[in-house]
Short mmCIF file of C-alpha atoms and ligand atoms in Angstrom, two decimals:
data_model
loop_
_atom_site.label_atom_id
_atom_site.label_comp_id
_atom_site.label_asym_id
_atom_site.label_seq_id
_atom_site.Cartn_x
_atom_site.Cartn_y
_atom_site.Cartn_z
CA MET K 110 0.00 0.00 0.00
CA GLY K 111 1.47 3.32 -1.03
CA LYS K 112 0.31 6.80 -0.11
CA THR K 113 -2.62 8.40 -1.95
CA VAL K 114 -1.50 10.67 -4.78
CA TRP K 115 -3.09 12.86 -7.49
CA ILE K 116 -3.25 11.47 -11.00
CA GLY K 117 -2.06 14.86 -12.31
CA ASP K 118 1.14 14.47 -10.27
CA VAL K 119 1.62 10.93 -11.57
CA GLN K 120 1.36 12.20 -15.15
CA ASP K 121 3.82 14.97 -14.26
CA GLY K 122 6.34 12.25 -13.43
CA LEU K 123 6.41 12.74 -9.65
CA HIS K 124 5.84 9.06 -8.79
CA ASP K 125 7.67 7.02 -11.45
CA GLU K 126 8.35 3.44 -10.33
CA GLN K 127 6.63 4.07 -6.97
CA THR K 128 3.85 2.02 -5.42
CA VAL K 129 0.98 4.43 -4.77
CA GLU K 130 -2.75 4.57 -4.18
CA LEU K 131 -5.15 6.38 -6.58
CA LYS K 132 -8.70 7.42 -5.68
CA GLY K 133 -11.04 8.17 -8.56
CA TRP K 134 -13.82 7.28 -10.96
CA VAL K 135 -13.88 4.97 -13.97
CA LYS K 136 -13.82 6.97 -17.19
CA ARG K 137 -13.52 4.05 -19.59
CA THR K 138 -13.07 0.32 -19.18
CA ARG K 139 -12.33 -2.56 -21.54
CA GLY K 140 -10.55 -5.88 -21.62
CA SER K 141 -10.98 -9.63 -21.49
CA ASN K 142 -11.42 -12.34 -18.95
CA LYS K 143 -7.71 -12.17 -18.12
CA ILE K 144 -6.82 -8.48 -18.29
CA ARG K 145 -8.74 -5.22 -17.64
CA PHE K 146 -7.79 -1.71 -18.73
CA ILE K 147 -9.39 0.97 -16.57
CA VAL K 148 -8.96 4.64 -17.40
CA LEU K 149 -9.24 6.24 -13.97
CA ARG K 150 -10.15 9.91 -13.55
CA ASP K 151 -9.73 12.25 -10.60
CA SER K 152 -10.09 16.04 -10.56
CA THR K 153 -6.50 16.46 -11.77
CA GLY K 154 -6.26 14.04 -14.70
CA THR K 155 -6.66 10.54 -16.11
CA ILE K 156 -4.42 7.47 -16.26
CA GLN K 157 -4.72 3.96 -17.66
CA CYS K 158 -4.56 1.24 -14.97
CA VAL K 159 -4.02 -2.40 -15.89
CA GLY K 160 -5.34 -5.31 -13.81
CA LYS K 161 -4.46 -8.96 -14.49
CA ARG K 162 -6.35 -11.96 -13.17
CA ASP K 163 -3.19 -13.90 -12.38
CA VAL K 164 -1.85 -11.04 -10.22
CA LEU K 165 -5.08 -9.95 -8.52
CA GLY K 166 -6.69 -13.30 -7.97
CA ASP K 167 -10.21 -14.22 -9.09
CA GLU K 168 -12.23 -12.25 -6.53
CA ALA K 169 -10.47 -8.90 -6.98
CA PHE K 170 -10.34 -9.35 -10.75
CA GLU K 171 -14.08 -10.05 -10.93
CA SER K 172 -14.90 -6.91 -8.90
CA LEU K 173 -12.65 -4.84 -11.19
CA LYS K 174 -14.39 -6.36 -14.20
CA GLY K 175 -17.75 -5.41 -12.72
CA ALA K 176 -16.75 -1.77 -12.16
CA LEU K 177 -18.82 0.18 -14.70
CA ILE K 178 -18.22 3.71 -15.96
CA GLU K 179 -18.35 6.27 -13.09
CA SER K 180 -17.91 3.67 -10.35
CA SER K 181 -15.59 5.04 -7.67
CA LEU K 182 -12.47 3.02 -6.91
CA ILE K 183 -9.33 2.98 -4.82
CA LEU K 184 -6.53 1.32 -6.76
CA SER K 185 -3.05 0.47 -5.48
CA GLY K 186 -0.21 -0.35 -7.77
CA THR K 187 3.08 0.58 -9.34
CA ILE K 188 3.54 3.52 -11.70
CA LEU K 189 5.34 2.64 -14.91
CA VAL K 190 6.67 5.05 -17.48
CA ASP K 191 5.21 4.08 -20.85
CA GLU K 192 5.61 6.30 -23.88
CA ARG K 193 2.63 4.70 -25.60
CA ALA K 194 0.18 5.43 -22.75
CA ASP K 195 -1.94 8.60 -22.68
CA GLY K 196 0.06 11.04 -20.56
CA GLY K 197 3.13 8.77 -20.63
CA HIS K 198 2.32 6.70 -17.51
CA GLU K 199 0.43 3.56 -16.59
CA MET K 200 -0.39 1.81 -13.33
CA THR K 201 -0.06 -1.93 -12.77
CA ILE K 202 -2.83 -2.72 -10.29
CA SER K 203 -1.99 -4.82 -7.23
CA ASN K 204 -5.05 -4.08 -5.12
CA VAL K 205 -8.66 -3.03 -5.85
CA LYS K 206 -11.35 -1.50 -3.68
CA ILE K 207 -14.75 -0.62 -5.15
CA VAL K 208 -16.16 2.26 -3.10
CA GLY K 209 -19.33 3.21 -4.96
CA SER K 210 -20.58 0.80 -7.61
CA VAL K 211 -22.90 1.52 -10.55
CA ASP K 212 -26.01 -0.59 -11.08
CA PRO K 213 -25.76 -2.43 -14.45
CA GLU K 214 -29.51 -1.86 -14.86
CA ARG K 215 -28.90 1.92 -14.74
CA PRO K 216 -25.58 2.58 -16.49
CA PHE K 217 -24.10 6.11 -16.53
CA PRO K 218 -26.22 7.92 -19.15
CA ILE K 219 -23.78 10.60 -20.38
CA THR K 220 -22.05 8.56 -23.07
CA GLU K 221 -19.91 9.78 -25.96
CA SER K 222 -22.82 9.05 -28.28
CA ALA K 223 -25.27 11.06 -26.14
CA MET K 224 -22.88 13.98 -26.39
CA ALA K 225 -22.29 13.49 -30.09
CA ALA K 226 -26.05 13.54 -30.62
CA ALA K 227 -26.11 16.95 -28.97
CA ASP K 228 -23.56 18.05 -31.60
CA GLY K 229 -22.00 20.99 -29.78
CA GLY K 230 -25.32 22.30 -28.44
CA GLU K 231 -26.81 20.67 -25.37
CA THR K 232 -29.95 18.64 -25.83
CA GLU K 233 -32.70 18.66 -23.21
CA PHE K 234 -31.43 15.22 -22.22
CA LEU K 235 -28.01 16.57 -21.26
CA LEU K 236 -29.59 19.53 -19.47
CA ASP K 237 -31.92 17.18 -17.55
CA ASN K 238 -28.84 15.22 -16.48
CA ARG K 239 -26.75 18.26 -15.70
CA HIS K 240 -25.81 16.85 -12.27
CA LEU K 241 -24.02 14.02 -14.12
CA TYR K 242 -22.89 16.03 -17.14
CA LEU K 243 -20.65 18.08 -14.80
CA ARG K 244 -18.21 15.13 -14.78
CA THR K 245 -17.49 15.24 -18.51
CA SER K 246 -14.10 16.58 -19.51
CA ARG K 247 -15.60 19.54 -21.37
CA MET K 248 -17.68 20.68 -18.40
CA THR K 249 -14.87 20.04 -15.92
CA THR K 250 -12.61 22.20 -18.07
CA MET K 251 -15.21 24.99 -18.14
CA LEU K 252 -15.55 24.85 -14.35
CA LYS K 253 -11.78 25.15 -13.94
CA LEU K 254 -11.66 28.13 -16.30
CA ARG K 255 -14.54 29.61 -14.34
CA SER K 256 -12.66 29.28 -11.07
CA SER K 257 -9.65 30.91 -12.67
CA ALA K 258 -11.78 33.89 -13.78
CA PHE K 259 -13.31 34.35 -10.31
CA GLY K 260 -9.84 34.27 -8.74
CA ALA K 261 -8.59 36.82 -11.27
CA ILE K 262 -11.43 39.23 -10.49
CA HIS K 263 -10.65 39.13 -6.78
CA SER K 264 -6.93 39.54 -7.34
CA TYR K 265 -7.39 42.43 -9.78
CA PHE K 266 -9.58 44.48 -7.46
CA ARG K 267 -7.67 43.66 -4.29
CA GLY K 268 -4.43 44.50 -6.09
CA GLN K 269 -5.92 47.94 -6.83
CA ASP K 270 -6.98 48.51 -3.20
CA PHE K 271 -10.70 47.90 -3.73
CA ILE K 272 -12.73 46.68 -0.74
CA GLU K 273 -15.14 43.77 -1.19
CA TYR K 274 -18.65 44.81 -0.18
CA GLN K 275 -22.00 42.95 -0.14
CA ALA K 276 -25.44 44.33 -0.97
CA PRO K 277 -28.85 42.75 -0.20
CA ASN K 278 -30.45 40.41 -2.75
CA PHE K 279 -34.03 41.27 -1.72
CA VAL K 280 -34.68 44.81 -2.86
CA ALA K 281 -37.54 47.29 -3.30
CA GLY K 282 -36.62 48.86 -6.66
CA ALA K 283 -35.30 48.22 -10.15
CA VAL K 284 -31.89 49.13 -11.53
CA GLU K 285 -32.31 47.88 -15.08
CA GLY K 286 -36.01 48.52 -15.64
CA GLY K 287 -39.19 46.82 -14.48
CA SER K 288 -39.58 44.37 -17.35
CA THR K 289 -36.89 42.02 -16.07
CA LEU K 290 -37.70 42.25 -12.34
CA PHE K 291 -38.42 39.02 -10.46
CA GLU K 292 -41.16 39.66 -7.93
CA VAL K 293 -41.17 37.60 -4.74
CA PRO K 294 -43.82 37.50 -2.00
CA TYR K 295 -42.37 39.04 1.12
CA PHE K 296 -44.54 38.60 4.26
CA GLY K 297 -47.66 40.06 2.67
CA LYS K 298 -45.69 42.64 0.69
CA LYS K 299 -43.79 42.52 -2.59
CA ALA K 300 -40.05 42.45 -2.90
CA TYR K 301 -37.79 41.89 -5.90
CA LEU K 302 -34.62 39.93 -6.54
CA THR K 303 -31.75 42.30 -7.17
CA GLN K 304 -30.74 43.08 -10.76
CA SER K 305 -27.51 44.74 -9.65
CA TRP K 306 -25.47 45.66 -6.60
CA GLN K 307 -24.98 49.18 -7.83
CA LEU K 308 -27.52 51.28 -5.92
CA TYR K 309 -26.41 49.87 -2.58
CA ALA K 310 -22.77 50.23 -3.56
CA GLU K 311 -23.31 53.91 -4.26
CA ALA K 312 -24.59 54.24 -0.68
CA ALA K 313 -21.27 52.88 0.64
CA MET K 314 -19.12 54.88 -1.79
CA PRO K 315 -18.64 57.82 0.67
CA ALA K 316 -17.46 55.27 3.26
CA LEU K 317 -15.17 53.00 1.22
CA GLU K 318 -14.44 55.03 -1.97
CA ARG K 319 -13.34 51.96 -4.00
CA LEU K 320 -15.53 48.90 -3.69
CA TYR K 321 -16.33 45.72 -5.63
CA THR K 322 -18.30 42.54 -5.47
CA ILE K 323 -18.89 39.25 -7.27
CA ALA K 324 -22.49 38.23 -6.68
CA PRO K 325 -25.47 36.77 -8.51
CA SER K 326 -27.90 39.16 -10.21
CA PHE K 327 -31.38 38.14 -11.27
CA ARG K 328 -33.23 39.20 -14.39
CA ALA K 329 -36.45 37.82 -15.77
CA GLU K 330 -35.12 37.62 -19.34
CA LYS K 331 -38.01 36.25 -21.35
CA SER K 332 -36.21 35.86 -24.63
CA ARG K 333 -33.72 33.04 -24.54
CA THR K 334 -30.47 34.10 -26.20
CA ARG K 335 -27.02 32.61 -26.15
CA ARG K 336 -25.86 35.31 -23.75
CA HIS K 337 -28.71 35.73 -21.24
CA LEU K 338 -29.36 33.79 -18.04
CA THR K 339 -32.01 34.62 -15.46
CA GLU K 340 -29.42 34.19 -12.70
CA PHE K 341 -25.93 35.32 -13.64
CA TRP K 342 -22.72 36.24 -11.81
CA HIS K 343 -22.05 39.92 -11.78
CA ALA K 344 -18.70 41.51 -10.95
CA GLU K 345 -19.34 45.14 -10.11
CA MET K 346 -17.22 48.05 -8.96
CA GLU K 347 -17.93 51.55 -7.74
CA MET K 348 -15.39 54.31 -7.30
CA ALA K 349 -15.47 57.81 -5.80
CA TRP K 350 -14.20 60.80 -7.81
CA ALA K 351 -13.79 58.69 -10.96
CA THR K 352 -14.40 59.85 -14.53
CA ASN K 353 -15.83 57.70 -17.30
CA ASP K 354 -12.30 57.28 -18.72
CA GLU K 355 -10.84 56.16 -15.39
CA ILE K 356 -13.65 53.64 -14.96
CA MET K 357 -12.99 52.27 -18.46
CA ASN K 358 -9.30 51.93 -17.57
CA HIS K 359 -10.33 49.57 -14.76
CA GLY K 360 -12.74 47.65 -17.00
CA GLU K 361 -9.97 47.16 -19.52
CA GLY K 362 -7.46 46.29 -16.79
CA LEU K 363 -9.82 43.74 -15.30
CA VAL K 364 -10.69 41.97 -18.56
CA ARG K 365 -7.04 41.84 -19.63
CA HIS K 366 -6.12 40.42 -16.21
CA ILE K 367 -8.80 37.71 -16.50
CA ALA K 368 -7.50 36.75 -19.97
CA ARG K 369 -3.90 36.70 -18.72
CA THR K 370 -4.75 34.61 -15.65
CA MET K 371 -6.68 32.04 -17.72
CA LEU K 372 -3.73 31.77 -20.11
CA ASP K 373 -1.21 31.40 -17.28
CA GLU K 374 -3.27 28.83 -15.40
CA HIS K 375 -5.05 26.92 -18.17
CA SER K 376 -3.45 27.16 -21.61
CA PRO K 377 -3.60 23.37 -22.21
CA GLU K 378 -7.30 23.33 -21.27
CA LEU K 379 -8.01 26.28 -23.58
CA THR K 380 -6.21 24.46 -26.38
CA SER K 381 -8.28 21.34 -25.67
CA LEU K 382 -11.37 23.50 -26.35
CA ASP K 383 -9.80 24.54 -29.70
CA ARG K 384 -9.37 28.08 -28.42
CA ASP K 385 -6.71 30.08 -30.24
CA ILE K 386 -4.11 30.96 -27.59
CA GLU K 387 -2.56 33.70 -29.74
CA ARG K 388 -5.87 35.47 -29.94
CA LEU K 389 -6.31 35.31 -26.16
CA ALA K 390 -2.80 36.70 -25.70
CA LEU K 391 -3.87 39.65 -27.84
CA TYR K 392 -6.87 40.21 -25.54
CA ALA K 393 -4.54 40.09 -22.54
CA ASP K 394 -1.86 42.41 -23.90
CA SER K 395 -3.47 45.03 -26.16
CA PRO K 396 -5.21 48.28 -25.23
CA TYR K 397 -8.92 48.30 -26.12
CA PRO K 398 -10.07 50.97 -28.62
CA ARG K 399 -12.78 53.45 -27.59
CA MET K 400 -15.40 54.86 -29.94
CA ARG K 401 -18.49 56.98 -29.48
CA TYR K 402 -21.96 55.54 -29.91
CA ASP K 403 -22.54 57.87 -32.88
CA GLU K 404 -19.64 56.30 -34.76
CA ALA K 405 -21.00 52.80 -34.08
CA ILE K 406 -24.39 53.85 -35.48
CA GLU K 407 -22.67 55.10 -38.63
CA ILE K 408 -20.77 51.83 -39.04
CA LEU K 409 -23.98 49.83 -38.58
CA GLN K 410 -25.94 52.00 -41.01
CA GLY K 411 -23.03 51.64 -43.46
CA LYS K 412 -23.51 47.88 -43.23
CA GLY K 413 -27.17 48.30 -44.05
CA VAL K 414 -28.44 47.54 -40.53
CA ASP K 415 -31.81 49.10 -39.74
CA VAL K 416 -30.94 51.22 -36.70
CA GLU K 417 -31.76 54.77 -35.67
CA TRP K 418 -29.89 57.21 -33.47
CA GLY K 419 -31.35 56.99 -29.95
CA GLN K 420 -31.87 53.22 -29.84
CA ASP K 421 -29.96 51.09 -27.37
CA LEU K 422 -28.03 48.40 -29.24
CA ASP K 423 -29.45 44.93 -28.80
CA TYR K 424 -27.58 41.70 -29.37
CA SER K 425 -28.37 41.44 -33.08
CA LYS K 426 -26.76 44.83 -33.70
CA GLU K 427 -23.77 44.27 -31.40
CA LYS K 428 -23.17 40.99 -33.16
CA VAL K 429 -22.90 42.66 -36.57
CA LEU K 430 -20.77 45.46 -35.14
CA THR K 431 -18.27 43.19 -33.36
CA GLN K 432 -17.97 40.51 -36.04
CA ASP K 433 -15.00 42.27 -37.66
CA PHE K 434 -13.39 43.57 -34.44
CA ASP K 435 -10.17 41.85 -33.45
CA LEU K 436 -10.20 43.41 -29.96
CA PRO K 437 -12.85 44.39 -27.42
CA HIS K 438 -14.11 47.93 -28.07
CA PHE K 439 -15.63 50.46 -25.68
CA LEU K 440 -18.66 52.34 -26.95
CA THR K 441 -19.13 55.60 -25.07
CA HIS K 442 -21.58 58.52 -24.93
CA TYR K 443 -24.93 56.81 -25.55
CA PRO K 444 -27.95 59.04 -26.08
CA LYS K 445 -29.60 60.07 -22.83
CA ILE K 446 -32.95 58.71 -24.06
CA ALA K 447 -31.45 55.20 -24.34
CA LYS K 448 -30.29 54.96 -20.70
CA PRO K 449 -31.85 54.99 -17.19
CA PHE K 450 -31.87 57.94 -14.78
CA TYR K 451 -28.71 57.12 -12.85
CA HIS K 452 -26.45 57.72 -15.90
CA ARG K 453 -24.83 61.17 -15.65
CA VAL K 454 -25.71 63.62 -18.44
CA ASP K 455 -22.64 64.88 -20.32
CA PRO K 456 -22.11 68.50 -19.16
CA ASP K 457 -20.73 69.26 -22.65
CA ASP K 458 -23.82 68.01 -24.51
CA GLY K 459 -27.12 67.29 -22.77
CA ASN K 460 -28.19 64.76 -25.41
CA TYR K 461 -25.64 62.22 -24.21
CA VAL K 462 -24.70 60.44 -21.00
CA LEU K 463 -21.17 59.68 -19.75
CA CYS K 464 -21.34 55.92 -20.00
CA HIS K 465 -19.75 52.97 -21.73
CA ASP K 466 -20.37 49.42 -22.83
CA LEU K 467 -17.46 47.09 -23.52
CA LEU K 468 -18.22 44.89 -26.52
CA ALA K 469 -16.29 41.65 -26.93
CA PRO K 470 -15.19 40.75 -30.48
CA GLU K 471 -16.01 37.64 -32.57
CA GLY K 472 -19.70 38.51 -32.38
CA TYR K 473 -19.94 38.08 -28.57
CA GLY K 474 -21.04 41.66 -27.81
CA GLU K 475 -21.58 43.41 -24.48
CA ILE K 476 -19.62 42.17 -21.48
CA ILE K 477 -19.48 45.40 -19.40
CA GLY K 478 -21.91 48.26 -18.83
CA GLY K 479 -20.81 51.25 -16.79
CA GLY K 480 -20.20 54.96 -16.50
CA GLU K 481 -20.46 58.04 -14.31
CA ARG K 482 -23.52 58.37 -12.06
CA THR K 483 -25.92 61.28 -11.68
CA TRP K 484 -24.45 62.51 -8.42
CA SER K 485 -26.17 65.69 -7.24
CA GLU K 486 -29.50 65.58 -5.44
CA GLU K 487 -31.01 68.21 -7.70
CA GLU K 488 -30.09 66.36 -10.86
CA ILE K 489 -31.16 62.91 -9.69
CA LEU K 490 -34.62 64.26 -8.76
CA LYS K 491 -34.91 65.90 -12.17
CA ARG K 492 -33.90 62.67 -13.98
CA ILE K 493 -36.21 60.46 -11.90
CA ASP K 494 -39.18 62.75 -12.49
CA GLU K 495 -38.39 63.14 -16.19
CA GLU K 496 -38.40 59.37 -16.53
CA GLY K 497 -41.69 59.06 -14.64
CA THR K 498 -40.06 56.69 -12.14
CA PRO K 499 -41.63 56.73 -8.63
CA ARG K 500 -39.30 58.32 -6.07
CA ASP K 501 -40.34 56.14 -3.19
CA PRO K 502 -38.18 53.01 -3.66
CA TYR K 503 -35.17 55.23 -4.33
CA GLN K 504 -35.48 57.47 -1.26
CA PHE K 505 -32.26 56.15 0.24
CA TYR K 506 -30.49 56.60 -3.08
CA ILE K 507 -31.59 60.23 -3.27
CA ASP K 508 -30.71 60.81 0.40
CA VAL K 509 -27.12 59.65 -0.13
CA ARG K 510 -26.67 62.58 -2.52
CA SER K 511 -27.91 65.16 0.03
CA TYR K 512 -24.92 64.59 2.30
CA GLY K 513 -21.68 65.37 0.52
CA GLY K 514 -22.40 63.90 -2.88
CA VAL K 515 -19.33 63.61 -5.11
CA PRO K 516 -18.73 62.60 -8.71
CA HIS K 517 -18.38 58.83 -8.96
CA GLY K 518 -19.08 55.86 -11.17
CA GLY K 519 -18.58 52.18 -11.78
CA PHE K 520 -19.35 49.23 -13.99
CA GLY K 521 -20.88 45.77 -14.02
CA LEU K 522 -19.20 42.87 -15.82
CA GLY K 523 -21.07 39.68 -16.71
CA VAL K 524 -18.70 37.00 -15.45
CA ASP K 525 -20.42 34.13 -17.29
CA ARG K 526 -20.37 36.16 -20.51
CA VAL K 527 -16.65 36.84 -20.20
CA ILE K 528 -15.89 33.17 -19.56
CA SER K 529 -18.07 32.14 -22.46
CA TRP K 530 -16.24 34.55 -24.79
CA LEU K 531 -12.72 33.67 -23.60
CA SER K 532 -13.40 29.93 -23.73
CA GLY K 533 -15.05 30.24 -27.15
CA ALA K 534 -18.32 28.68 -25.93
CA GLU K 535 -21.30 28.69 -28.29
CA HIS K 536 -23.74 29.42 -25.49
CA ILE K 537 -23.51 31.05 -22.06
CA ARG K 538 -25.04 28.00 -20.37
CA GLU K 539 -21.95 25.96 -21.32
CA VAL K 540 -19.92 27.78 -18.68
CA ILE K 541 -22.19 27.68 -15.61
CA PRO K 542 -22.89 24.45 -13.70
CA PHE K 543 -26.68 24.74 -13.38
CA PRO K 544 -27.93 27.29 -15.92
CA ARG K 545 -31.20 29.11 -15.23
CA ASP K 546 -33.35 30.45 -18.05
CA SER K 547 -37.03 31.20 -18.61
CA ARG K 548 -37.81 27.51 -19.13
CA ARG K 549 -35.56 25.78 -16.66
CA VAL K 550 -34.91 25.85 -12.89
CA THR K 551 -34.08 22.14 -12.66
CA PRO K 552 -32.07 20.20 -11.73
P1 ATP O 720 -28.06 43.20 -22.37
O1 ATP O 720 -28.41 44.41 -23.18
O2 ATP O 720 -27.12 42.29 -23.07
O3 ATP O 720 -29.24 42.51 -21.78
P2 ATP O 720 -27.68 44.92 -20.17
O4 ATP O 720 -27.49 46.23 -20.80
O5 ATP O 720 -29.02 44.59 -19.63
O6 ATP O 720 -27.20 43.75 -21.14
P3 ATP O 720 -26.20 45.70 -17.81
O7 ATP O 720 -27.44 46.03 -17.09
O8 ATP O 720 -25.33 46.78 -18.28
O9 ATP O 720 -26.56 44.73 -19.05
O10 ATP O 720 -25.38 44.63 -16.92
C1 ATP O 720 -23.98 44.64 -16.84
C2 ATP O 720 -23.41 43.37 -17.44
O11 ATP O 720 -24.01 42.22 -16.87
C3 ATP O 720 -23.65 43.22 -18.93
O12 ATP O 720 -22.67 43.90 -19.66
C4 ATP O 720 -23.53 41.72 -19.12
O13 ATP O 720 -22.17 41.34 -19.23
C5 ATP O 720 -24.08 41.18 -17.83
N1 ATP O 720 -25.48 40.74 -17.99
C6 ATP O 720 -26.59 41.51 -18.01
N2 ATP O 720 -27.69 40.77 -18.12
C7 ATP O 720 -27.29 39.48 -18.17
C8 ATP O 720 -27.96 38.22 -18.27
N3 ATP O 720 -29.29 38.15 -18.32
N4 ATP O 720 -27.22 37.08 -18.28
C9 ATP O 720 -25.88 37.14 -18.21
N5 ATP O 720 -25.18 38.29 -18.11
C10 ATP O 720 -25.87 39.45 -18.09
MG1 MG O 721 -30.41 43.29 -20.28
#
């Protein structure tokens, strides 16, 4: 009996010729009545393990033979270097323990052919079995990339002296408009699930000056697109005294840092997804161009897209616009009529607001929305009334401005969208373990 080791370390050559113990799950199995080949998987890698009847004895060999795909096993044996084996190593099994067996009447349903039938998209069958689908190599890779992105967001903001701050998830008012609000019964009253951390972050801005969060946001998105979830992970920041340009600098810095971290930590995984590493390096190393909304409208109209000045850009338009971009682009200065009351009007031209969206290239579209906030009490009241929004739910938000309001701003980044773009996923639900959309809250 050797000590328990990671398969990843074995494949890295740390245990050559040693007798060790591996704990894992059966990925594939084949063989005859005399010899079994088990590809064992743990969270760090896979390795082929070979069991022979004449070494193991009949009882142990029979239990190994009965171990179906996704059974959990503890295998002891010797690690051999073998050029022909996947990863360059193989284990000769000397001892077998079946920990969790799989019923032959109910074999593991996520087979290669079930995935092939889904042909890149996920069928309802795979979504119904999401709790099992998580174990496939594609999904495991996505979850590792996801973890890398979350780590990068924390390290970026902490490295820039931002303070992590939490807002409530039950709220009384909308940030992004009533149409996507989830209403929940709240002890005889109505509450809503938060669409954004922003309003509560602005309340803490005079206390903390630079703050950030990573938290879920909820939006009742009725149309199902490849970039909308009803529950998504939102990385948001708020910063005192900041201009639109300074906020964009942080958005750019953050996205480049996420791309760099993913490359540093997971280049082989990105390659296994057929992602072009050179392209990601470009996203990590290049400055992102900035263009005004008006210029984007001209480009779109030049391409024959039916769009008028004053409209917000939906996915279909962003897709056309970003198809030929080789880098993310900021669009700034949207028309005031296209944006909600908290966006600060441009003092140089009252038709525009000081805001930005960051659009990812390759047709992915918006990944960040941000800008300066309407910061004086007088102006926020004017904007709220103009919009016909009731003042009541925003009383605290107005009050904050009556006591030493200062210019400030921030942005929200869709974490799942960024991961989906950087990993080259076809659909946002490929990068989140249990995706929520208008049709599905199970499993
Ligand atoms: P869209 O126009 O694409 O619906 P939005 O303008 O509603 O986006 P914001 O309110 O600016 O988005 O939210 C900030 C960021 O949060 C967006 O740039 C996007 O990355 C992300 N985001 C917004 N809604 C969703 C959603 N339903 N699912 C996943 N991510 C989202
Ligand atoms: Mg939206």
